[in-house]
Every structure is written in structure tokens, then in C-alpha cells.
JSON list of C-alpha atoms in Angstrom, two decimals:
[
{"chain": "A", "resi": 192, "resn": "UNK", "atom": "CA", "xyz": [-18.39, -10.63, -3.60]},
{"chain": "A", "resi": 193, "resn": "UNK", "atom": "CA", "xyz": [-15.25, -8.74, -3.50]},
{"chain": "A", "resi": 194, "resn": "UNK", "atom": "CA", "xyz": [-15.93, -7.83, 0.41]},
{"chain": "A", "resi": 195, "resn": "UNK", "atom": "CA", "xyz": [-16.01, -11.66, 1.36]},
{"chain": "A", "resi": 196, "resn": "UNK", "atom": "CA", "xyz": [-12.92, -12.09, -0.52]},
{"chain": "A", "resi": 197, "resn": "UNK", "atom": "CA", "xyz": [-11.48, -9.36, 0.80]},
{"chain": "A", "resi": 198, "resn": "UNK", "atom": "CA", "xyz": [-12.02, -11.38, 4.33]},
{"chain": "A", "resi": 199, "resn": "UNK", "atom": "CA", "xyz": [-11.21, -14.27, 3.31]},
{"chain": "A", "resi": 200, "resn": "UNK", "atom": "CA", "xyz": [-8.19, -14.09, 1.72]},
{"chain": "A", "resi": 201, "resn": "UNK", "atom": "CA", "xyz": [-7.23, -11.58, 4.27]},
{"chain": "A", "resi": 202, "resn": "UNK", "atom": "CA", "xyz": [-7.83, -13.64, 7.00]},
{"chain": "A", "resi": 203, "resn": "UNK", "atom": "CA", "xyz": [-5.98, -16.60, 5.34]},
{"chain": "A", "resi": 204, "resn": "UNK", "atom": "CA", "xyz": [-3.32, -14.42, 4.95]},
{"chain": "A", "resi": 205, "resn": "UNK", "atom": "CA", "xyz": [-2.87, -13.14, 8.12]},
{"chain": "A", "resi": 206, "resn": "UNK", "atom": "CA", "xyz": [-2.89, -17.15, 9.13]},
{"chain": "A", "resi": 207, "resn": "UNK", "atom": "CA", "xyz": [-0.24, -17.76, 7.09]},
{"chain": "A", "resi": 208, "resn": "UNK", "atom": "CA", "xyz": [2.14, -14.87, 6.96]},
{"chain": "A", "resi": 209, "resn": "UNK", "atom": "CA", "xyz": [1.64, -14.14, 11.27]},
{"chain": "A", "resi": 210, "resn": "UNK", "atom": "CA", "xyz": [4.85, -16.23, 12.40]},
{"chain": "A", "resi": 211, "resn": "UNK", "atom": "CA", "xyz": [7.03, -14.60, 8.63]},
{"chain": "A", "resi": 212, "resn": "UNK", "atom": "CA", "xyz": [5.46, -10.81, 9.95]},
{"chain": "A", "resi": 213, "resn": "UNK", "atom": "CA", "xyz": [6.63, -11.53, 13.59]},
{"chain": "A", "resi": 214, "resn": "UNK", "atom": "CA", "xyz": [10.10, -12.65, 12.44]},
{"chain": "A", "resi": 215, "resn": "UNK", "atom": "CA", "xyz": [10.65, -9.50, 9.95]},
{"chain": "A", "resi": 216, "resn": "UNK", "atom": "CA", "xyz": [9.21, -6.93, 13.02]},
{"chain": "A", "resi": 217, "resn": "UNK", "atom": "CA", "xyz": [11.67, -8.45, 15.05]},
{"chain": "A", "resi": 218, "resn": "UNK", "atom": "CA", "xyz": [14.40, -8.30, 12.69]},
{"chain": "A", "resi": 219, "resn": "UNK", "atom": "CA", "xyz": [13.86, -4.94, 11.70]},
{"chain": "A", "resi": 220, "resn": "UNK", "atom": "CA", "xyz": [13.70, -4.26, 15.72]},
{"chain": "A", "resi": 221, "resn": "UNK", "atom": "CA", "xyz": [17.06, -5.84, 15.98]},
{"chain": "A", "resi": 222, "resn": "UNK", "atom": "CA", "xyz": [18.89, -3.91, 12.72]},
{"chain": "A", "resi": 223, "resn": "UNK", "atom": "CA", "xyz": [18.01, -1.01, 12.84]},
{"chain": "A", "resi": 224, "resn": "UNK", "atom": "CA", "xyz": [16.27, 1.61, 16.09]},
{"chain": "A", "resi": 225, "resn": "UNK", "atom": "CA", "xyz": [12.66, 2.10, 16.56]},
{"chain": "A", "resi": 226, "resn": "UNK", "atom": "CA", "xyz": [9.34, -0.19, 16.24]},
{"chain": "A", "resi": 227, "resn": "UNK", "atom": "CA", "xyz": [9.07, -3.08, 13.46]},
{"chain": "A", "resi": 228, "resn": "UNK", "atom": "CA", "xyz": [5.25, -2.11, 12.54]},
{"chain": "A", "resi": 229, "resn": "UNK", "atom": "CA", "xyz": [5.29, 0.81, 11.41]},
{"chain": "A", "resi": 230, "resn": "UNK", "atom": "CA", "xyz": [1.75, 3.08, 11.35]},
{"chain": "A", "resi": 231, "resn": "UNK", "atom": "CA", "xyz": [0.29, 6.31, 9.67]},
{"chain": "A", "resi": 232, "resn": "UNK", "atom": "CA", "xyz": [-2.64, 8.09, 9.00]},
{"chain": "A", "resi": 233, "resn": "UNK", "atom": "CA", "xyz": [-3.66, 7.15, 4.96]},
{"chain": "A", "resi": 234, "resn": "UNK", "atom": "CA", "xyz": [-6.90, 9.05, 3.65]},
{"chain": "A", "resi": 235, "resn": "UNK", "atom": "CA", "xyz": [-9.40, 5.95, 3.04]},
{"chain": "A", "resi": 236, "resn": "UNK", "atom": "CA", "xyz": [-12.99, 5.15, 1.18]},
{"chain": "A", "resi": 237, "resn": "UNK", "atom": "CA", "xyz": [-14.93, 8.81, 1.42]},
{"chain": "A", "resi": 238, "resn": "UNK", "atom": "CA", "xyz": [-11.75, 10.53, 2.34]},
{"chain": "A", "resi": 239, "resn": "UNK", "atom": "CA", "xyz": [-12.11, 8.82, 6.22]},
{"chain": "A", "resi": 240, "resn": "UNK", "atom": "CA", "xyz": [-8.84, 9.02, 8.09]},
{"chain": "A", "resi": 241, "resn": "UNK", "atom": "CA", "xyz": [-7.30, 5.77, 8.73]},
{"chain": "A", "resi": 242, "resn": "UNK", "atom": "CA", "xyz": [-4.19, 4.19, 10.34]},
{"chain": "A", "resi": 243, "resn": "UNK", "atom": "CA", "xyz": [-2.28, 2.06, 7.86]},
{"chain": "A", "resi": 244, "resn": "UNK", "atom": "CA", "xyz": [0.50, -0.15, 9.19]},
{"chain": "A", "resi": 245, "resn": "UNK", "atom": "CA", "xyz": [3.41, -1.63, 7.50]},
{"chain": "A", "resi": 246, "resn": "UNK", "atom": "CA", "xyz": [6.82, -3.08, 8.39]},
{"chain": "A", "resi": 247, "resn": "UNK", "atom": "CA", "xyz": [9.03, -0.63, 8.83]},
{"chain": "A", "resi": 248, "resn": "UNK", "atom": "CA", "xyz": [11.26, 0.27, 5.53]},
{"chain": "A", "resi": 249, "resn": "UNK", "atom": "CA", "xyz": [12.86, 3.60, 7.00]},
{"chain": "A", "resi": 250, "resn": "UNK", "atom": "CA", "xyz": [14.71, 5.14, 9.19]},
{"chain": "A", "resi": 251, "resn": "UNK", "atom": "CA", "xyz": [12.80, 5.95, 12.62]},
{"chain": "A", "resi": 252, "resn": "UNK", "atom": "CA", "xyz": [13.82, 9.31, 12.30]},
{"chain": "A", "resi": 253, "resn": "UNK", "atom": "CA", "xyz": [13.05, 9.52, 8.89]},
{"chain": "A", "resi": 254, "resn": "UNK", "atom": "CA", "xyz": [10.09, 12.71, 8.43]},
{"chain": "A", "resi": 255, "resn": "UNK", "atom": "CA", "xyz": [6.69, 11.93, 7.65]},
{"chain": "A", "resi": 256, "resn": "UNK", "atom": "CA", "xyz": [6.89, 12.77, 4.04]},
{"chain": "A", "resi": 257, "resn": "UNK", "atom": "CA", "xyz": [5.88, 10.99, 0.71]},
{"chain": "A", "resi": 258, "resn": "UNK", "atom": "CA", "xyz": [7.87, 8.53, -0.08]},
{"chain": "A", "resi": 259, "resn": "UNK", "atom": "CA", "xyz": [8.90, 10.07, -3.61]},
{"chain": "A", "resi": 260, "resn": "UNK", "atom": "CA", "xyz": [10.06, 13.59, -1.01]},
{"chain": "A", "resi": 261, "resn": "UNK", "atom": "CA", "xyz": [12.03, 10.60, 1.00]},
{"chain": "A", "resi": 262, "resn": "UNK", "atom": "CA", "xyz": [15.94, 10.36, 0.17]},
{"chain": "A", "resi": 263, "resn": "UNK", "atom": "CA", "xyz": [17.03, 6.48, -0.80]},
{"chain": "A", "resi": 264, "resn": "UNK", "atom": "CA", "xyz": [19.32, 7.06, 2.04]},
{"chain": "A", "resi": 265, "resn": "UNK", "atom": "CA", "xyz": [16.70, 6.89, 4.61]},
{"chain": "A", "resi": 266, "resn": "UNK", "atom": "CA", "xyz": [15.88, 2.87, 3.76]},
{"chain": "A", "resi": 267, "resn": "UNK", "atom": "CA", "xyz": [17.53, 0.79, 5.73]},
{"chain": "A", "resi": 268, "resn": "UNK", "atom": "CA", "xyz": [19.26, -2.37, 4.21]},
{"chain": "A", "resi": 269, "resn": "UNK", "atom": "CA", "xyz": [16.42, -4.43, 4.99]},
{"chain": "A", "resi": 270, "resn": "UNK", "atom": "CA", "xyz": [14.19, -2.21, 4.02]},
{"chain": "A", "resi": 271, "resn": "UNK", "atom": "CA", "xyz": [15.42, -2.36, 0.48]},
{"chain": "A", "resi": 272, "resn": "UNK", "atom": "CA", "xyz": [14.70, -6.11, 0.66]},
{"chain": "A", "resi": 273, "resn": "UNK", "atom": "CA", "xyz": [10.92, -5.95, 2.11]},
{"chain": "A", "resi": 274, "resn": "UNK", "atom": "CA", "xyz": [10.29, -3.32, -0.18]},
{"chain": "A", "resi": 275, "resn": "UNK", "atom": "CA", "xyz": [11.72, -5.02, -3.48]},
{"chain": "A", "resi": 276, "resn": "UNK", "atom": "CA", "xyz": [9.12, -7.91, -2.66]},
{"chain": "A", "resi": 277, "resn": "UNK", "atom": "CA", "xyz": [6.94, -6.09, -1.44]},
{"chain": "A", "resi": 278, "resn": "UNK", "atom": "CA", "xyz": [6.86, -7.82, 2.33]},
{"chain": "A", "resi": 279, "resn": "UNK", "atom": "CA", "xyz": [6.54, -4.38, 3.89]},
{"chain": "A", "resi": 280, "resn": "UNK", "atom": "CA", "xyz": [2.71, -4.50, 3.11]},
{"chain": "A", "resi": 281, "resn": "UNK", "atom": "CA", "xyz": [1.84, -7.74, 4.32]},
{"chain": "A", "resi": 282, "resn": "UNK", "atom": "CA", "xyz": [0.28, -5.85, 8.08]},
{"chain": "A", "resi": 283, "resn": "UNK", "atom": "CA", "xyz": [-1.96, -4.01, 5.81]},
{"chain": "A", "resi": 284, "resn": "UNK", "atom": "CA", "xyz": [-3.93, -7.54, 5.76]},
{"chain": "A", "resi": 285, "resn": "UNK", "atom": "CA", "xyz": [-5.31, -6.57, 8.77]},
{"chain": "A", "resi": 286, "resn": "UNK", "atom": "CA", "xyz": [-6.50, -3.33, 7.23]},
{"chain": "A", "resi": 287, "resn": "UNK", "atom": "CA", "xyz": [-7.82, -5.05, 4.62]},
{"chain": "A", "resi": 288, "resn": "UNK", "atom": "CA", "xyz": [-9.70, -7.38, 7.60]},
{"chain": "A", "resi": 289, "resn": "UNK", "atom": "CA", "xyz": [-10.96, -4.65, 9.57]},
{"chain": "A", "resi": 290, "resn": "UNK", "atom": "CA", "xyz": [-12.85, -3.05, 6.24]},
{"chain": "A", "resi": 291, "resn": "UNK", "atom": "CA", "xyz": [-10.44, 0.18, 6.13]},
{"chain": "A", "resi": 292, "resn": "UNK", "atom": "CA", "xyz": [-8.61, -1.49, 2.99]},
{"chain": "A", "resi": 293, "resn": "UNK", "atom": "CA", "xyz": [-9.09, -3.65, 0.24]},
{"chain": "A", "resi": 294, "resn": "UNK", "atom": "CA", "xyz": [-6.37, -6.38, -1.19]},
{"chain": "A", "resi": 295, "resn": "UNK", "atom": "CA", "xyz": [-7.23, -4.22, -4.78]},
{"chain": "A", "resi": 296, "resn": "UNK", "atom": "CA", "xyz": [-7.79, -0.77, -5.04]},
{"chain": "A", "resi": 297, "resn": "UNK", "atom": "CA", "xyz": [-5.86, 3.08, -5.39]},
{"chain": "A", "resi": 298, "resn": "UNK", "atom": "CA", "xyz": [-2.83, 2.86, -2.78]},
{"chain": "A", "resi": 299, "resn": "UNK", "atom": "CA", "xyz": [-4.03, 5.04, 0.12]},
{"chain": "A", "resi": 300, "resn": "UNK", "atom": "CA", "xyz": [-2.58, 8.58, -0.27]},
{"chain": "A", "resi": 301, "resn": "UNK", "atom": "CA", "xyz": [-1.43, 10.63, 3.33]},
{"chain": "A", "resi": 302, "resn": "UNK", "atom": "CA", "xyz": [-3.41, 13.41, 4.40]},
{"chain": "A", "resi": 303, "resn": "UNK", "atom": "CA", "xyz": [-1.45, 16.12, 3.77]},
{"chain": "A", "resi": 304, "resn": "UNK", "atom": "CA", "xyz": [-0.93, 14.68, -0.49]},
{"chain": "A", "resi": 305, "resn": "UNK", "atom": "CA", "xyz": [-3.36, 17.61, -1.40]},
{"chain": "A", "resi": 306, "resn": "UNK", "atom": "CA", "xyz": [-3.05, 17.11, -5.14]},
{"chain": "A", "resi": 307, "resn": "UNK", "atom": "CA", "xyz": [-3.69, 13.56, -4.86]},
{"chain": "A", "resi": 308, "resn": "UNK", "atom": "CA", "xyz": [-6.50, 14.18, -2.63]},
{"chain": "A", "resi": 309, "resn": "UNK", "atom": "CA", "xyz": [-7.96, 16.64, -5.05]},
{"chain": "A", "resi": 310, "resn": "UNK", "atom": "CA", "xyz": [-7.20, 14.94, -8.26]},
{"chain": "A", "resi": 311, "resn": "UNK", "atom": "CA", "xyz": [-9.15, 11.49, -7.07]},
{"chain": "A", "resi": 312, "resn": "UNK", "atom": "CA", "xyz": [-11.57, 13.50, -5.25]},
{"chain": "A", "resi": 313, "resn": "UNK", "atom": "CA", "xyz": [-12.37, 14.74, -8.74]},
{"chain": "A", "resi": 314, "resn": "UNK", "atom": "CA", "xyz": [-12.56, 11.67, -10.47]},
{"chain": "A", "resi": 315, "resn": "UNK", "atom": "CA", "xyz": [-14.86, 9.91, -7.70]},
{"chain": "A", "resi": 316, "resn": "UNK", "atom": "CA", "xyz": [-12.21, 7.43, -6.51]},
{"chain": "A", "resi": 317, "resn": "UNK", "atom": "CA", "xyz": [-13.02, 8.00, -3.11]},
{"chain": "A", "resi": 318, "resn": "UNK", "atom": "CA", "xyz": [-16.14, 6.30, -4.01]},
{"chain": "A", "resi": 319, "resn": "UNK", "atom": "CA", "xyz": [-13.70, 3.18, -3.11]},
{"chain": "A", "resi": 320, "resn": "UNK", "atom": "CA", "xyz": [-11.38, 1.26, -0.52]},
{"chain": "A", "resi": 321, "resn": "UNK", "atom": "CA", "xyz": [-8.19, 1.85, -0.75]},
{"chain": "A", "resi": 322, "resn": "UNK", "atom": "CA", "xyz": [-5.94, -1.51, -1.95]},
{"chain": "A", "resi": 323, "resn": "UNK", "atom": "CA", "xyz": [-3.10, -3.16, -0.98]},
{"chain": "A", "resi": 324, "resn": "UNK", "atom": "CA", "xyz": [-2.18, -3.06, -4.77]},
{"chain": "A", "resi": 325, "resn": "UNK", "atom": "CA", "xyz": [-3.63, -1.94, -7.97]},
{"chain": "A", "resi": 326, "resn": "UNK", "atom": "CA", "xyz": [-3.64, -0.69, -11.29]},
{"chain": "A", "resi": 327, "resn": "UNK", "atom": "CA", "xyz": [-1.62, 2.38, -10.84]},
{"chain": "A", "resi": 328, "resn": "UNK", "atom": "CA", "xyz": [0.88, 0.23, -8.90]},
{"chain": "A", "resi": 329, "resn": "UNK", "atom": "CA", "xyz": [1.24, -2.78, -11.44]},
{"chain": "A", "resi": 330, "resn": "UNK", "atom": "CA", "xyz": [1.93, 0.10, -13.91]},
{"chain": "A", "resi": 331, "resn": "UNK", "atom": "CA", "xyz": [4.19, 1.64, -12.29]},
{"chain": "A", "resi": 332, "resn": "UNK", "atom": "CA", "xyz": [2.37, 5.17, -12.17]},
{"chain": "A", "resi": 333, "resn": "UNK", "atom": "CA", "xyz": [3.33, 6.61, -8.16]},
{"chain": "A", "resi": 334, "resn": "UNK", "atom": "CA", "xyz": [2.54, 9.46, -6.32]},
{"chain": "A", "resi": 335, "resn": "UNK", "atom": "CA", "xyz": [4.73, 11.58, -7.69]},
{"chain": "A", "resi": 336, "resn": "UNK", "atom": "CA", "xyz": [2.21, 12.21, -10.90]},
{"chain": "A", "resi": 337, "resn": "UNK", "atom": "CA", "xyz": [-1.00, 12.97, -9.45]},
{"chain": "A", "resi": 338, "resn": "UNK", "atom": "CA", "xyz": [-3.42, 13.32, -12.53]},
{"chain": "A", "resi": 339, "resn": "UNK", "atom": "CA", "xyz": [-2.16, 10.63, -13.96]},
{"chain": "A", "resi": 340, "resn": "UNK", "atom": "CA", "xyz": [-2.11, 8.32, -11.10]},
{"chain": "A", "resi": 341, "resn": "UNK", "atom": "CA", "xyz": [-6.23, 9.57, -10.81]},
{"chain": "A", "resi": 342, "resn": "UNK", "atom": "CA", "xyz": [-6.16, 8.66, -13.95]},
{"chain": "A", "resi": 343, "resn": "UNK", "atom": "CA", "xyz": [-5.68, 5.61, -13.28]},
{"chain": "A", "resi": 344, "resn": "UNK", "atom": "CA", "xyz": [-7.63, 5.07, -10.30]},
{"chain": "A", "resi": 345, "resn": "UNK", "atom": "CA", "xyz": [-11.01, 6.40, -12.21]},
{"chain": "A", "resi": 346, "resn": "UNK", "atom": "CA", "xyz": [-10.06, 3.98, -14.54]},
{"chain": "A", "resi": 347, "resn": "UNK", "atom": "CA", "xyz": [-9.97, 1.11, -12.01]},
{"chain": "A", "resi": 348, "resn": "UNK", "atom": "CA", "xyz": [-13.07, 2.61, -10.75]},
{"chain": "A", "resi": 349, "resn": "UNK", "atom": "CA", "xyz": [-15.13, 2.07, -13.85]},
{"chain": "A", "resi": 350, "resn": "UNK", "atom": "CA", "xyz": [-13.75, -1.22, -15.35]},
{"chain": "A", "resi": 351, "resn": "UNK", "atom": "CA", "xyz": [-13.03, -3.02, -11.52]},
{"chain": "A", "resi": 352, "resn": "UNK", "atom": "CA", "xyz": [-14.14, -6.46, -11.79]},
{"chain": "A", "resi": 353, "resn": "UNK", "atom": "CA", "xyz": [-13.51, -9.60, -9.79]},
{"chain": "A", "resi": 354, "resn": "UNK", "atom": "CA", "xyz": [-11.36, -11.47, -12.51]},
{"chain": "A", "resi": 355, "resn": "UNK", "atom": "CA", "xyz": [-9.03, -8.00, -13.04]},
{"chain": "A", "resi": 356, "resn": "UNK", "atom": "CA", "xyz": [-8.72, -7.90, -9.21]},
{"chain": "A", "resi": 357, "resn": "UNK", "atom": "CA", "xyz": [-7.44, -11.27, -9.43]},
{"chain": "A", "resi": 358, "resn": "UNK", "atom": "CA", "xyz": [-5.55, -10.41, -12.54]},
{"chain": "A", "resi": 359, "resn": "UNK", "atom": "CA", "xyz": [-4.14, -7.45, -10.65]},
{"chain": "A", "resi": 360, "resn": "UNK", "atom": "CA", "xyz": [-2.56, -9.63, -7.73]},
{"chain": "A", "resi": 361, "resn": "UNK", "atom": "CA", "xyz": [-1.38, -12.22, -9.82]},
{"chain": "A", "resi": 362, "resn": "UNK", "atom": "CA", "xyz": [0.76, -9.65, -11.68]},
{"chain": "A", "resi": 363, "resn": "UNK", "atom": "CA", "xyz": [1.60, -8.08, -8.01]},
{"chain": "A", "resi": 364, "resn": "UNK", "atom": "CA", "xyz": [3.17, -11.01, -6.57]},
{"chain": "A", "resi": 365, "resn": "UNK", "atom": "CA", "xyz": [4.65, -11.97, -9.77]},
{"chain": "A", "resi": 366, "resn": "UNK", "atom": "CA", "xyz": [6.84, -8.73, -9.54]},
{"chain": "A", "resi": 367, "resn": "UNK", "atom": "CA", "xyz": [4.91, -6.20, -12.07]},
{"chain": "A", "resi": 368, "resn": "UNK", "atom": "CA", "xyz": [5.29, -2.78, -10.18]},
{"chain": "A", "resi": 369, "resn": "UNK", "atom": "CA", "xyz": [7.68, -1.14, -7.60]},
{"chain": "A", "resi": 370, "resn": "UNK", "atom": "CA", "xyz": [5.33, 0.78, -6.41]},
{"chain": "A", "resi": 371, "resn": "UNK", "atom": "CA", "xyz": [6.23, 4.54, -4.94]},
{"chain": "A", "resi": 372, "resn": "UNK", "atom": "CA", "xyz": [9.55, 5.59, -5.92]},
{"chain": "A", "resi": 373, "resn": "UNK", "atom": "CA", "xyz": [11.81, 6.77, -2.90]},
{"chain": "A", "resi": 374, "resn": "UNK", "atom": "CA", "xyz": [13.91, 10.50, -3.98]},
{"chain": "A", "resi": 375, "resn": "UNK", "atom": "CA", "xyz": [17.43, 9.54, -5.64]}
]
């Protein structure tokens, strides 16, 4: 059940927000240098390399770090925007389409985030796709605490249902969670 929710909610999504995701690339394009999509490698369901793609909050110069090891300087002013209501996610709907993602589940983690990676790994959480949102996000737990943010996970893990997903993305779009925290 989740899976054809996943795909269809996805799908409606992508319907709706295309022509809003088009406008924001092409804004981003026209404030700041470098692409408006924005993609990198995330570690997926059983630990599977995937390519995530977002709009672009940063800097295109900005290093491929976590985003709690990234300086607040390196968001642009738009960036700050997308990222406050959370627009900069909406291309992971096509993630979510293709099967690498899901709109509910642990926020994919980069490759080389070796606690994180070991920490879920630990706790099964692989055993899952990775979400759009989820319960560490909506309580506010980022990156930046590893054990606890597996904590968290494992504990989406064994209570997931279909009414807390939905309970999960009401409290997403209704501004519960900032989600990773960029380096004051």
C-alpha cells in the first residue's frame, strides 16, 4: 500500500509542481552561477548508491560536504527561501517515482557520512527507502547526531504505518522540522 502511494502521490505531484520546479530552476539559474537541479550520490534502501536531486540551495562552488560541515554563508538568498519551505525537495518526487525514495522514510545520508552509515546499518534501517521527510526530520533530530538520529529511524522502522506516514507529511508541510542544520 505505501508503494502505490508512493506513485501516486508522486506522480500527482510531479503534475502539479512541474511548471513551480521549472520556474525556481530557472530562477536559481538566473541568481546565482551553476545548474538549478542540483544532484548527488545519497546511500539508499540496502545501502544502494543513488542520485538524489534537489533545487539547488548552495553555492556551485560550495564542497560536497554535509550540510551541518556547510557554512550559512554558502546559501544563496534564495536558497534560504526554498529551504525554509522546504521547495528544494520537491525533484526528489521523481526519486520517490522511480522507487529509489519514498515520500516517508530516514532522509538519505551521503556516502562518505560513515557514522550515519554505521549507526542505521546497526539498527536495520537500511531495511527501508529512504523519504522525502520523516520522523527524525519533523523532530528536528539532523545529521549532525548520528545515534540519535538512528534512533530515530529504528524507531520509524518498527512503528511505520500508513496513517503516521500521513501524519508525518501533514506535520511536514505544516512547517514541523527544518531539517539539516547548515554550520553557523
Amino acid at each position: 500500500m505505501k508503494r502505490v502511494f508512493d506513485i501516486v502521490a508522486s506522480l500527482g505531484g510531479l503534475l502539479v509542481f512541474a511548471l513551480p520546479i521549472a520556474i525556481l530552476a530557472w530562477r536559481i539559474r538566473r541568481d546565482s552561477d551553476g545548474p538549478g537541479l542540483f544532484a548527488q550520490a545519497r546511500v539508499g534502501r540496502h545501502q544502494r548508491i543513488f542520485v538524489c536531486y534537489k533545487l539547488r540551495t548552495m553555492r556551485a562552488d560550495t564542497a560536497n560536504a554535509a550540510t551541518h560541515d556547510t557554512p550559512s554563508s554558502a546559501v544563496t538568498p534564495l536558497g534560504t527561501t526554498l529551504r525554509k519551505w522546504k521547495l528544494d525537495e520537491l525533484p526528489q518526487l521523481w526519486n520517490v517515482l522511480k522507487g529509489e525514495m519514498s515520500l516517508v522514510g530516514p532522509r538519505p545520508s551521503l556516502p562518505m557520512q560513515a557514522e550515519v552509515i554505521h549507526e542505521r546499518a546497526a539498527r536495520g534501517v537500511y531495511a527501508l527507502r529512504p523519504g522525502i521527510t520523516g520522523l527524525a526530520q519533523v523532530h528536528d533530530i539532523d545529521m549532525a547526531d548520528p545515534r540519535r538520529l538512528a534512533e530515530a529511524d529504528a524507531r520509524y522502522l518498527a512503528e511505520r504505518s500508513f496513517l503516521g506516514d500521513l501524519v508525518l507529511i501533514l506535520q511536514t508541510v505544516t512547517g514541523r522540522g527544518v531539517g539539516d542544520h547548515v554550520a553557523r
